[in-house]
Amino acid sequence: MSLFGDGLDAAVQKAFTRPAPKSAGAQMRYLVKQMKGTKAVAQMLRISQRTVERYVKDQIKKPRPDLAARLEREVKKRWQPQIRAKARQKAATTGGIVIDTRARMGYTAPIGSTDQDRIRHLTVALPPRYAARLFEAQAAGASDDRLREIAAEALKEVYFQDNGRRAGSLEEVRMLDVEHLEFEL
């Protein structure tokens, strides 16, 4: 489970214009339609093709908790791809992204400054270039650590250095022990 990747996905999902299917049968029918067959869905969900067919016909209504979670995740991953792309594009070009986090933050600075790590709760609007970097890294399959580095770099510039107006000698910002993270487009 990726904290930063899931957070970015949740922010994009808020742009959906219609809710994703809720019942197991509706979710299964949607996946079968998207993947053009029950065999591909069965392989993806790691269940038998016959089980998929029974969900499609509403012969089975309540999936096991692990299957329900996989089913919901796969549906949301494929739901409204054009709306998802437009939301990412808007954030990356004009809107930017807001990060709300509570994490232990520290930084590397010249001797004489108070650079000890401490818990901070920040809500900061990041410029579009950082939203673009976050989404590009996520699409390229970057690890959660890489996404955390990009977010820390953005917070360094926007929050700690106030876009170049202060703390010019600040070298690096560390984001550790993330307790809460939420993105908003």
Short mmCIF file of N, CA and C in Angstrom, two decimals:
data_model
loop_
_atom_site.label_atom_id
_atom_site.label_comp_id
_atom_site.label_asym_id
_atom_site.label_seq_id
_atom_site.Cartn_x
_atom_site.Cartn_y
_atom_site.Cartn_z
N MET A 1 0.84 -1.17 0.00
CA MET A 1 0.00 0.00 0.00
C MET A 1 0.89 1.24 0.00
N SER A 2 0.62 2.11 -0.93
CA SER A 2 1.43 3.30 -1.13
C SER A 2 0.69 4.53 -0.59
N LEU A 3 1.22 5.16 0.43
CA LEU A 3 0.55 6.30 1.06
C LEU A 3 0.43 7.46 0.08
N PHE A 4 1.52 7.82 -0.59
CA PHE A 4 1.50 8.96 -1.50
C PHE A 4 0.74 8.63 -2.78
N GLY A 5 0.96 7.44 -3.33
CA GLY A 5 0.25 7.03 -4.55
C GLY A 5 -1.25 6.94 -4.33
N ASP A 6 -1.65 6.34 -3.21
CA ASP A 6 -3.08 6.25 -2.88
C ASP A 6 -3.68 7.62 -2.63
N GLY A 7 -2.91 8.52 -2.03
CA GLY A 7 -3.39 9.88 -1.78
C GLY A 7 -3.64 10.64 -3.07
N LEU A 8 -2.72 10.47 -4.03
CA LEU A 8 -2.91 11.13 -5.33
C LEU A 8 -4.13 10.55 -6.05
N ASP A 9 -4.29 9.22 -5.98
CA ASP A 9 -5.46 8.59 -6.61
C ASP A 9 -6.76 9.08 -5.99
N ALA A 10 -6.79 9.20 -4.66
CA ALA A 10 -7.99 9.66 -3.97
C ALA A 10 -8.33 11.09 -4.37
N ALA A 11 -7.33 11.93 -4.56
CA ALA A 11 -7.58 13.32 -4.98
C ALA A 11 -8.19 13.36 -6.37
N VAL A 12 -7.69 12.52 -7.26
CA VAL A 12 -8.22 12.49 -8.63
C VAL A 12 -9.63 11.92 -8.63
N GLN A 13 -9.90 10.94 -7.76
CA GLN A 13 -11.23 10.32 -7.72
C GLN A 13 -12.30 11.29 -7.26
N LYS A 14 -11.92 12.35 -6.56
CA LYS A 14 -12.90 13.35 -6.13
C LYS A 14 -13.45 14.13 -7.33
N ALA A 15 -12.79 14.04 -8.47
CA ALA A 15 -13.23 14.74 -9.67
C ALA A 15 -14.27 13.94 -10.45
N PHE A 16 -14.52 12.69 -10.05
CA PHE A 16 -15.48 11.85 -10.78
C PHE A 16 -16.84 12.53 -10.84
N THR A 17 -17.50 12.39 -11.98
CA THR A 17 -18.82 13.01 -12.15
C THR A 17 -19.95 12.06 -11.78
N ARG A 18 -19.65 10.76 -11.78
CA ARG A 18 -20.64 9.75 -11.38
C ARG A 18 -19.98 8.79 -10.41
N PRO A 19 -20.77 8.24 -9.49
CA PRO A 19 -20.16 7.26 -8.57
C PRO A 19 -19.85 5.95 -9.30
N ALA A 20 -18.79 5.31 -8.86
CA ALA A 20 -18.42 4.00 -9.40
C ALA A 20 -19.46 2.97 -8.95
N PRO A 21 -19.61 1.86 -9.68
CA PRO A 21 -20.57 0.82 -9.27
C PRO A 21 -20.26 0.31 -7.86
N LYS A 22 -21.30 0.05 -7.09
CA LYS A 22 -21.13 -0.36 -5.69
C LYS A 22 -21.29 -1.87 -5.48
N SER A 23 -22.32 -2.47 -6.11
CA SER A 23 -22.57 -3.90 -5.88
C SER A 23 -21.54 -4.75 -6.61
N ALA A 24 -21.31 -5.93 -6.08
CA ALA A 24 -20.32 -6.83 -6.68
C ALA A 24 -20.70 -7.20 -8.11
N GLY A 25 -21.98 -7.43 -8.36
CA GLY A 25 -22.42 -7.78 -9.70
C GLY A 25 -22.18 -6.65 -10.69
N ALA A 26 -22.51 -5.42 -10.30
CA ALA A 26 -22.31 -4.27 -11.18
C ALA A 26 -20.82 -4.03 -11.42
N GLN A 27 -20.01 -4.20 -10.38
CA GLN A 27 -18.57 -4.02 -10.53
C GLN A 27 -18.00 -5.07 -11.48
N MET A 28 -18.46 -6.31 -11.32
CA MET A 28 -17.97 -7.40 -12.17
C MET A 28 -18.39 -7.17 -13.62
N ARG A 29 -19.64 -6.77 -13.85
CA ARG A 29 -20.11 -6.50 -15.21
C ARG A 29 -19.29 -5.37 -15.85
N TYR A 30 -18.98 -4.35 -15.07
CA TYR A 30 -18.17 -3.24 -15.59
C TYR A 30 -16.78 -3.73 -16.01
N LEU A 31 -16.15 -4.54 -15.15
CA LEU A 31 -14.81 -5.05 -15.48
C LEU A 31 -14.84 -5.96 -16.70
N VAL A 32 -15.88 -6.80 -16.80
CA VAL A 32 -16.00 -7.69 -17.95
C VAL A 32 -16.13 -6.87 -19.23
N LYS A 33 -16.91 -5.82 -19.18
CA LYS A 33 -17.09 -4.95 -20.35
C LYS A 33 -15.77 -4.25 -20.70
N GLN A 34 -15.07 -3.74 -19.70
CA GLN A 34 -13.81 -3.04 -19.92
C GLN A 34 -12.72 -3.95 -20.47
N MET A 35 -12.65 -5.16 -19.95
CA MET A 35 -11.58 -6.08 -20.33
C MET A 35 -11.99 -7.05 -21.43
N LYS A 36 -13.23 -6.90 -21.90
CA LYS A 36 -13.74 -7.67 -23.04
C LYS A 36 -13.71 -9.18 -22.82
N GLY A 37 -14.16 -9.61 -21.63
CA GLY A 37 -14.27 -11.04 -21.40
C GLY A 37 -14.09 -11.42 -19.95
N THR A 38 -14.68 -12.56 -19.62
CA THR A 38 -14.62 -13.03 -18.23
C THR A 38 -13.27 -13.66 -17.88
N LYS A 39 -12.59 -14.20 -18.89
CA LYS A 39 -11.32 -14.87 -18.62
C LYS A 39 -10.26 -13.88 -18.11
N ALA A 40 -10.17 -12.73 -18.76
CA ALA A 40 -9.19 -11.71 -18.35
C ALA A 40 -9.50 -11.20 -16.94
N VAL A 41 -10.77 -11.01 -16.63
CA VAL A 41 -11.17 -10.54 -15.30
C VAL A 41 -10.82 -11.59 -14.25
N ALA A 42 -11.08 -12.85 -14.57
CA ALA A 42 -10.78 -13.94 -13.64
C ALA A 42 -9.29 -14.00 -13.34
N GLN A 43 -8.46 -13.86 -14.35
CA GLN A 43 -7.01 -13.89 -14.14
C GLN A 43 -6.55 -12.70 -13.31
N MET A 44 -7.12 -11.52 -13.60
CA MET A 44 -6.72 -10.32 -12.88
C MET A 44 -7.10 -10.40 -11.39
N LEU A 45 -8.30 -10.93 -11.10
CA LEU A 45 -8.78 -11.01 -9.71
C LEU A 45 -8.34 -12.29 -9.01
N ARG A 46 -7.69 -13.18 -9.75
CA ARG A 46 -7.22 -14.46 -9.21
C ARG A 46 -8.37 -15.32 -8.69
N ILE A 47 -9.42 -15.42 -9.49
CA ILE A 47 -10.55 -16.30 -9.19
C ILE A 47 -10.88 -17.06 -10.46
N SER A 48 -11.80 -18.03 -10.39
CA SER A 48 -12.13 -18.82 -11.56
C SER A 48 -13.06 -18.04 -12.50
N GLN A 49 -13.02 -18.43 -13.76
CA GLN A 49 -13.87 -17.79 -14.76
C GLN A 49 -15.35 -18.04 -14.44
N ARG A 50 -15.65 -19.21 -13.94
CA ARG A 50 -17.03 -19.55 -13.57
C ARG A 50 -17.54 -18.65 -12.44
N THR A 51 -16.68 -18.34 -11.50
CA THR A 51 -17.06 -17.44 -10.40
C THR A 51 -17.40 -16.06 -10.95
N VAL A 52 -16.59 -15.57 -11.89
CA VAL A 52 -16.88 -14.28 -12.52
C VAL A 52 -18.24 -14.32 -13.19
N GLU A 53 -18.52 -15.40 -13.92
CA GLU A 53 -19.81 -15.53 -14.61
C GLU A 53 -20.97 -15.53 -13.62
N ARG A 54 -20.78 -16.15 -12.47
CA ARG A 54 -21.85 -16.17 -11.48
C ARG A 54 -22.08 -14.79 -10.86
N TYR A 55 -21.04 -14.03 -10.68
CA TYR A 55 -21.21 -12.64 -10.20
C TYR A 55 -21.94 -11.81 -11.26
N VAL A 56 -21.58 -11.99 -12.52
CA VAL A 56 -22.21 -11.23 -13.61
C VAL A 56 -23.72 -11.50 -13.66
N LYS A 57 -24.11 -12.76 -13.41
CA LYS A 57 -25.53 -13.14 -13.44
C LYS A 57 -26.22 -12.90 -12.10
N ASP A 58 -25.53 -12.31 -11.14
CA ASP A 58 -26.05 -12.05 -9.79
C ASP A 58 -26.43 -13.33 -9.05
N GLN A 59 -25.77 -14.45 -9.37
CA GLN A 59 -25.99 -15.69 -8.62
C GLN A 59 -25.21 -15.66 -7.31
N ILE A 60 -24.12 -14.90 -7.30
CA ILE A 60 -23.37 -14.65 -6.06
C ILE A 60 -23.44 -13.14 -5.86
N LYS A 61 -23.76 -12.73 -4.64
CA LYS A 61 -23.94 -11.30 -4.39
C LYS A 61 -22.92 -10.71 -3.42
N LYS A 62 -22.38 -11.53 -2.52
CA LYS A 62 -21.50 -11.02 -1.46
C LYS A 62 -20.12 -11.67 -1.59
N PRO A 63 -19.12 -10.91 -2.05
CA PRO A 63 -17.77 -11.48 -2.16
C PRO A 63 -17.04 -11.51 -0.81
N ARG A 64 -16.03 -12.34 -0.74
CA ARG A 64 -15.16 -12.37 0.44
C ARG A 64 -14.51 -10.99 0.59
N PRO A 65 -14.13 -10.61 1.79
CA PRO A 65 -13.56 -9.27 2.00
C PRO A 65 -12.33 -8.98 1.13
N ASP A 66 -11.43 -9.95 0.97
CA ASP A 66 -10.24 -9.71 0.16
C ASP A 66 -10.60 -9.52 -1.31
N LEU A 67 -11.55 -10.32 -1.82
CA LEU A 67 -12.00 -10.18 -3.20
C LEU A 67 -12.75 -8.86 -3.39
N ALA A 68 -13.56 -8.48 -2.41
CA ALA A 68 -14.30 -7.21 -2.49
C ALA A 68 -13.34 -6.03 -2.59
N ALA A 69 -12.25 -6.08 -1.84
CA ALA A 69 -11.26 -5.00 -1.87
C ALA A 69 -10.56 -4.96 -3.23
N ARG A 70 -10.17 -6.13 -3.76
CA ARG A 70 -9.52 -6.16 -5.08
C ARG A 70 -10.46 -5.67 -6.15
N LEU A 71 -11.70 -6.09 -6.07
CA LEU A 71 -12.72 -5.71 -7.05
C LEU A 71 -12.92 -4.20 -7.05
N GLU A 72 -13.08 -3.62 -5.88
CA GLU A 72 -13.28 -2.16 -5.78
C GLU A 72 -12.06 -1.40 -6.29
N ARG A 73 -10.86 -1.87 -5.93
CA ARG A 73 -9.64 -1.21 -6.37
C ARG A 73 -9.50 -1.23 -7.89
N GLU A 74 -9.79 -2.37 -8.51
CA GLU A 74 -9.67 -2.48 -9.96
C GLU A 74 -10.72 -1.64 -10.69
N VAL A 75 -11.94 -1.56 -10.15
CA VAL A 75 -12.98 -0.74 -10.76
C VAL A 75 -12.59 0.73 -10.68
N LYS A 76 -12.15 1.17 -9.51
CA LYS A 76 -11.78 2.59 -9.35
C LYS A 76 -10.58 2.96 -10.20
N LYS A 77 -9.68 2.00 -10.41
CA LYS A 77 -8.51 2.25 -11.24
C LYS A 77 -8.91 2.54 -12.69
N ARG A 78 -10.02 1.93 -13.15
CA ARG A 78 -10.44 2.06 -14.54
C ARG A 78 -11.62 3.02 -14.73
N TRP A 79 -12.21 3.51 -13.65
CA TRP A 79 -13.45 4.31 -13.73
C TRP A 79 -13.16 5.70 -14.28
N GLN A 80 -13.92 6.13 -15.25
CA GLN A 80 -13.87 7.45 -15.88
C GLN A 80 -12.44 7.91 -16.20
N PRO A 81 -11.78 7.23 -17.12
CA PRO A 81 -10.39 7.58 -17.43
C PRO A 81 -10.23 8.98 -18.03
N GLN A 82 -11.22 9.46 -18.79
CA GLN A 82 -11.10 10.79 -19.37
C GLN A 82 -11.22 11.88 -18.31
N ILE A 83 -12.13 11.68 -17.36
CA ILE A 83 -12.29 12.65 -16.26
C ILE A 83 -11.01 12.67 -15.42
N ARG A 84 -10.45 11.50 -15.18
CA ARG A 84 -9.21 11.37 -14.41
C ARG A 84 -8.07 12.11 -15.13
N ALA A 85 -7.96 11.92 -16.44
CA ALA A 85 -6.91 12.57 -17.21
C ALA A 85 -7.08 14.09 -17.21
N LYS A 86 -8.31 14.57 -17.33
CA LYS A 86 -8.55 16.01 -17.32
C LYS A 86 -8.20 16.62 -15.97
N ALA A 87 -8.54 15.93 -14.89
CA ALA A 87 -8.22 16.44 -13.55
C ALA A 87 -6.71 16.53 -13.35
N ARG A 88 -5.99 15.50 -13.78
CA ARG A 88 -4.52 15.52 -13.66
C ARG A 88 -3.93 16.63 -14.51
N GLN A 89 -4.44 16.77 -15.72
CA GLN A 89 -3.94 17.79 -16.64
C GLN A 89 -4.16 19.19 -16.07
N LYS A 90 -5.34 19.43 -15.52
CA LYS A 90 -5.65 20.74 -14.94
C LYS A 90 -4.73 21.04 -13.76
N ALA A 91 -4.52 20.06 -12.90
CA ALA A 91 -3.65 20.25 -11.74
C ALA A 91 -2.21 20.50 -12.18
N ALA A 92 -1.78 19.83 -13.25
CA ALA A 92 -0.39 19.93 -13.70
C ALA A 92 -0.13 21.19 -14.51
N THR A 93 -1.17 21.83 -15.04
CA THR A 93 -0.94 23.00 -15.89
C THR A 93 -1.40 24.31 -15.26
N THR A 94 -2.55 24.32 -14.60
CA THR A 94 -3.08 25.59 -14.09
C THR A 94 -3.43 25.57 -12.61
N GLY A 95 -4.00 24.49 -12.13
CA GLY A 95 -4.56 24.50 -10.78
C GLY A 95 -3.60 24.22 -9.65
N GLY A 96 -2.62 23.38 -9.87
CA GLY A 96 -1.75 22.97 -8.78
C GLY A 96 -2.45 21.95 -7.90
N ILE A 97 -1.84 21.66 -6.77
CA ILE A 97 -2.38 20.66 -5.86
C ILE A 97 -2.13 21.13 -4.42
N VAL A 98 -3.06 20.83 -3.54
CA VAL A 98 -2.92 21.19 -2.13
C VAL A 98 -2.54 19.92 -1.36
N ILE A 99 -1.51 20.03 -0.55
CA ILE A 99 -1.09 18.90 0.28
C ILE A 99 -1.40 19.26 1.74
N ASP A 100 -2.05 18.34 2.42
CA ASP A 100 -2.34 18.48 3.85
C ASP A 100 -1.66 17.31 4.53
N THR A 101 -0.67 17.58 5.33
CA THR A 101 0.10 16.50 5.94
C THR A 101 0.47 16.82 7.38
N ARG A 102 0.60 15.76 8.12
CA ARG A 102 1.13 15.85 9.49
C ARG A 102 2.27 14.83 9.51
N ALA A 103 3.48 15.36 9.62
CA ALA A 103 4.65 14.50 9.53
C ALA A 103 5.80 15.12 10.33
N ARG A 104 6.78 14.28 10.61
CA ARG A 104 8.00 14.76 11.25
C ARG A 104 8.86 15.34 10.13
N MET A 105 9.19 16.62 10.28
CA MET A 105 9.97 17.31 9.24
C MET A 105 11.23 17.89 9.85
N GLY A 106 12.28 17.76 9.09
CA GLY A 106 13.55 18.35 9.48
C GLY A 106 14.25 18.85 8.24
N TYR A 107 15.33 19.56 8.42
CA TYR A 107 16.03 20.07 7.25
C TYR A 107 17.51 20.20 7.55
N THR A 108 18.28 20.30 6.50
CA THR A 108 19.71 20.50 6.60
C THR A 108 19.95 21.98 6.32
N ALA A 109 20.56 22.65 7.27
CA ALA A 109 20.80 24.08 7.15
C ALA A 109 22.16 24.41 7.75
N PRO A 110 22.63 25.66 7.55
CA PRO A 110 23.92 26.05 8.12
C PRO A 110 23.93 25.95 9.64
N ILE A 111 25.11 25.86 10.20
CA ILE A 111 25.28 25.75 11.65
C ILE A 111 24.72 27.01 12.30
N GLY A 112 24.03 26.83 13.42
CA GLY A 112 23.47 27.95 14.15
C GLY A 112 21.96 28.06 14.01
N SER A 113 21.38 27.27 13.13
CA SER A 113 19.93 27.31 12.97
C SER A 113 19.31 26.10 13.69
N THR A 114 18.03 26.19 13.99
CA THR A 114 17.35 25.09 14.68
C THR A 114 16.77 24.13 13.65
N ASP A 115 17.57 23.15 13.28
CA ASP A 115 17.16 22.22 12.22
C ASP A 115 16.72 20.86 12.75
N GLN A 116 16.36 20.79 14.02
CA GLN A 116 15.95 19.51 14.59
C GLN A 116 14.58 19.10 14.04
N ASP A 117 14.43 17.80 13.77
CA ASP A 117 13.15 17.28 13.27
C ASP A 117 12.06 17.53 14.30
N ARG A 118 10.85 17.89 13.81
CA ARG A 118 9.71 18.01 14.70
C ARG A 118 8.43 17.78 13.90
N ILE A 119 7.38 17.40 14.62
CA ILE A 119 6.09 17.15 13.98
C ILE A 119 5.50 18.48 13.54
N ARG A 120 5.09 18.54 12.28
CA ARG A 120 4.44 19.74 11.74
C ARG A 120 3.16 19.32 11.04
N HIS A 121 2.15 20.14 11.17
CA HIS A 121 0.91 19.94 10.41
C HIS A 121 0.85 21.08 9.40
N LEU A 122 1.00 20.74 8.12
CA LEU A 122 1.04 21.74 7.07
C LEU A 122 -0.08 21.52 6.07
N THR A 123 -0.69 22.60 5.64
CA THR A 123 -1.61 22.60 4.52
C THR A 123 -1.09 23.66 3.57
N VAL A 124 -0.54 23.20 2.44
CA VAL A 124 0.17 24.10 1.53
C VAL A 124 -0.30 23.85 0.09
N ALA A 125 -0.55 24.96 -0.62
CA ALA A 125 -0.89 24.87 -2.04
C ALA A 125 0.42 24.81 -2.82
N LEU A 126 0.59 23.72 -3.56
CA LEU A 126 1.80 23.55 -4.36
C LEU A 126 1.53 24.02 -5.79
N PRO A 127 2.53 24.62 -6.44
CA PRO A 127 2.32 25.10 -7.81
C PRO A 127 2.16 23.93 -8.80
N PRO A 128 1.62 24.22 -9.98
CA PRO A 128 1.35 23.17 -10.96
C PRO A 128 2.57 22.33 -11.35
N ARG A 129 3.76 22.91 -11.35
CA ARG A 129 4.94 22.12 -11.76
C ARG A 129 5.18 20.96 -10.81
N TYR A 130 4.87 21.13 -9.52
CA TYR A 130 5.06 20.02 -8.58
C TYR A 130 3.94 19.00 -8.72
N ALA A 131 2.73 19.45 -9.02
CA ALA A 131 1.65 18.50 -9.30
C ALA A 131 2.02 17.66 -10.51
N ALA A 132 2.56 18.31 -11.55
CA ALA A 132 2.98 17.58 -12.75
C ALA A 132 4.07 16.56 -12.42
N ARG A 133 5.04 16.96 -11.61
CA ARG A 133 6.12 16.03 -11.24
C ARG A 133 5.59 14.84 -10.45
N LEU A 134 4.67 15.11 -9.51
CA LEU A 134 4.09 14.02 -8.72
C LEU A 134 3.33 13.04 -9.61
N PHE A 135 2.48 13.56 -10.50
CA PHE A 135 1.69 12.68 -11.37
C PHE A 135 2.56 11.93 -12.37
N GLU A 136 3.60 12.60 -12.90
CA GLU A 136 4.50 11.92 -13.84
C GLU A 136 5.27 10.80 -13.14
N ALA A 137 5.74 11.07 -11.94
CA ALA A 137 6.47 10.04 -11.20
C ALA A 137 5.56 8.87 -10.85
N GLN A 138 4.31 9.18 -10.47
CA GLN A 138 3.36 8.11 -10.16
C GLN A 138 3.08 7.26 -11.39
N ALA A 139 2.88 7.91 -12.53
CA ALA A 139 2.61 7.18 -13.78
C ALA A 139 3.80 6.33 -14.20
N ALA A 140 5.00 6.78 -13.87
CA ALA A 140 6.21 6.03 -14.22
C ALA A 140 6.48 4.90 -13.23
N GLY A 141 5.63 4.77 -12.20
CA GLY A 141 5.79 3.68 -11.25
C GLY A 141 6.79 3.98 -10.14
N ALA A 142 6.96 5.25 -9.82
CA ALA A 142 7.91 5.64 -8.78
C ALA A 142 7.48 5.08 -7.42
N SER A 143 8.45 4.84 -6.58
CA SER A 143 8.17 4.32 -5.24
C SER A 143 7.60 5.42 -4.36
N ASP A 144 7.05 5.01 -3.24
CA ASP A 144 6.51 5.97 -2.28
C ASP A 144 7.61 6.90 -1.77
N ASP A 145 8.83 6.38 -1.63
CA ASP A 145 9.95 7.19 -1.17
C ASP A 145 10.26 8.31 -2.16
N ARG A 146 10.19 8.00 -3.45
CA ARG A 146 10.46 9.02 -4.47
C ARG A 146 9.37 10.10 -4.46
N LEU A 147 8.10 9.69 -4.31
CA LEU A 147 7.01 10.65 -4.24
C LEU A 147 7.15 11.52 -2.98
N ARG A 148 7.62 10.94 -1.89
CA ARG A 148 7.85 11.69 -0.66
C ARG A 148 8.96 12.72 -0.87
N GLU A 149 10.02 12.35 -1.61
CA GLU A 149 11.11 13.28 -1.90
C GLU A 149 10.61 14.47 -2.71
N ILE A 150 9.77 14.22 -3.71
CA ILE A 150 9.22 15.31 -4.53
C ILE A 150 8.36 16.23 -3.67
N ALA A 151 7.52 15.65 -2.81
CA ALA A 151 6.67 16.45 -1.93
C ALA A 151 7.52 17.27 -0.96
N ALA A 152 8.59 16.68 -0.41
CA ALA A 152 9.47 17.40 0.51
C ALA A 152 10.18 18.55 -0.21
N GLU A 153 10.59 18.31 -1.45
CA GLU A 153 11.23 19.37 -2.24
C GLU A 153 10.26 20.52 -2.50
N ALA A 154 9.00 20.18 -2.78
CA ALA A 154 7.98 21.20 -3.00
C ALA A 154 7.73 22.00 -1.73
N LEU A 155 7.65 21.32 -0.59
CA LEU A 155 7.44 22.00 0.69
C LEU A 155 8.64 22.89 1.04
N LYS A 156 9.84 22.44 0.69
CA LYS A 156 11.03 23.25 0.92
C LYS A 156 10.90 24.58 0.20
N GLU A 157 10.55 24.53 -1.08
CA GLU A 157 10.47 25.76 -1.87
C GLU A 157 9.30 26.65 -1.46
N VAL A 158 8.11 26.04 -1.32
CA VAL A 158 6.91 26.84 -1.09
C VAL A 158 6.74 27.26 0.37
N TYR A 159 6.94 26.34 1.30
CA TYR A 159 6.69 26.65 2.71
C TYR A 159 7.93 27.20 3.42
N PHE A 160 9.02 26.45 3.40
CA PHE A 160 10.19 26.85 4.16
C PHE A 160 10.91 28.06 3.55
N GLN A 161 11.04 28.09 2.21
CA GLN A 161 11.75 29.19 1.58
C GLN A 161 10.82 30.28 1.06
N ASP A 162 9.51 30.08 1.15
CA ASP A 162 8.52 31.07 0.71
C ASP A 162 8.84 31.58 -0.69
N ASN A 163 9.05 30.62 -1.61
CA ASN A 163 9.35 30.92 -3.02
C ASN A 163 10.56 31.85 -3.18
N GLY A 164 11.60 31.62 -2.39
CA GLY A 164 12.85 32.36 -2.52
C GLY A 164 12.94 33.62 -1.67
N ARG A 165 11.94 33.92 -0.87
CA ARG A 165 11.96 35.14 -0.06
C ARG A 165 12.67 34.97 1.28
N ARG A 166 12.93 33.73 1.71
CA ARG A 166 13.62 33.52 2.99
C ARG A 166 14.33 32.17 2.96
N ALA A 167 15.17 31.94 3.96
CA ALA A 167 15.89 30.67 4.14
C ALA A 167 16.57 30.20 2.86
N GLY A 168 17.28 31.11 2.21
CA GLY A 168 17.94 30.78 0.95
C GLY A 168 19.04 29.75 1.09
N SER A 169 19.62 29.63 2.29
CA SER A 169 20.72 28.68 2.48
C SER A 169 20.24 27.29 2.89
N LEU A 170 18.93 27.08 2.92
CA LEU A 170 18.37 25.77 3.28
C LEU A 170 18.76 24.76 2.20
N GLU A 171 19.30 23.63 2.61
CA GLU A 171 19.82 22.67 1.63
C GLU A 171 18.85 21.55 1.31
N GLU A 172 18.27 20.96 2.34
CA GLU A 172 17.42 19.79 2.12
C GLU A 172 16.34 19.74 3.20
N VAL A 173 15.14 19.31 2.79
CA VAL A 173 14.05 19.10 3.75
C VAL A 173 13.75 17.61 3.79
N ARG A 174 13.63 17.06 4.99
CA ARG A 174 13.31 15.65 5.16
C ARG A 174 11.88 15.53 5.67
N MET A 175 11.15 14.59 5.11
CA MET A 175 9.77 14.32 5.52
C MET A 175 9.75 12.88 6.04
N LEU A 176 9.61 12.73 7.35
CA LEU A 176 9.69 11.41 7.98
C LEU A 176 8.41 11.12 8.75
N ASP A 177 8.15 9.89 9.07
CA ASP A 177 7.04 9.48 9.93
C ASP A 177 5.73 10.20 9.58
N VAL A 178 5.25 10.01 8.37
CA VAL A 178 4.03 10.67 7.91
C VAL A 178 2.83 10.05 8.64
N GLU A 179 2.14 10.86 9.44
CA GLU A 179 0.97 10.39 10.18
C GLU A 179 -0.32 10.58 9.39
N HIS A 180 -0.37 11.65 8.61
CA HIS A 180 -1.57 11.99 7.83
C HIS A 180 -1.12 12.60 6.52
N LEU A 181 -1.81 12.23 5.43
CA LEU A 181 -1.50 12.80 4.14
C LEU A 181 -2.76 12.83 3.29
N GLU A 182 -3.04 13.98 2.74
CA GLU A 182 -4.20 14.11 1.87
C GLU A 182 -3.88 15.14 0.80
N PHE A 183 -4.29 14.84 -0.43
CA PHE A 183 -4.12 15.77 -1.53
C PHE A 183 -5.48 16.26 -1.98
N GLU A 184 -5.52 17.49 -2.49
CA GLU A 184 -6.76 18.07 -2.99
C GLU A 184 -6.42 18.79 -4.30
N LEU A 185 -7.20 18.52 -5.33
CA LEU A 185 -6.96 19.19 -6.62
C LEU A 185 -7.67 20.52 -6.67
#
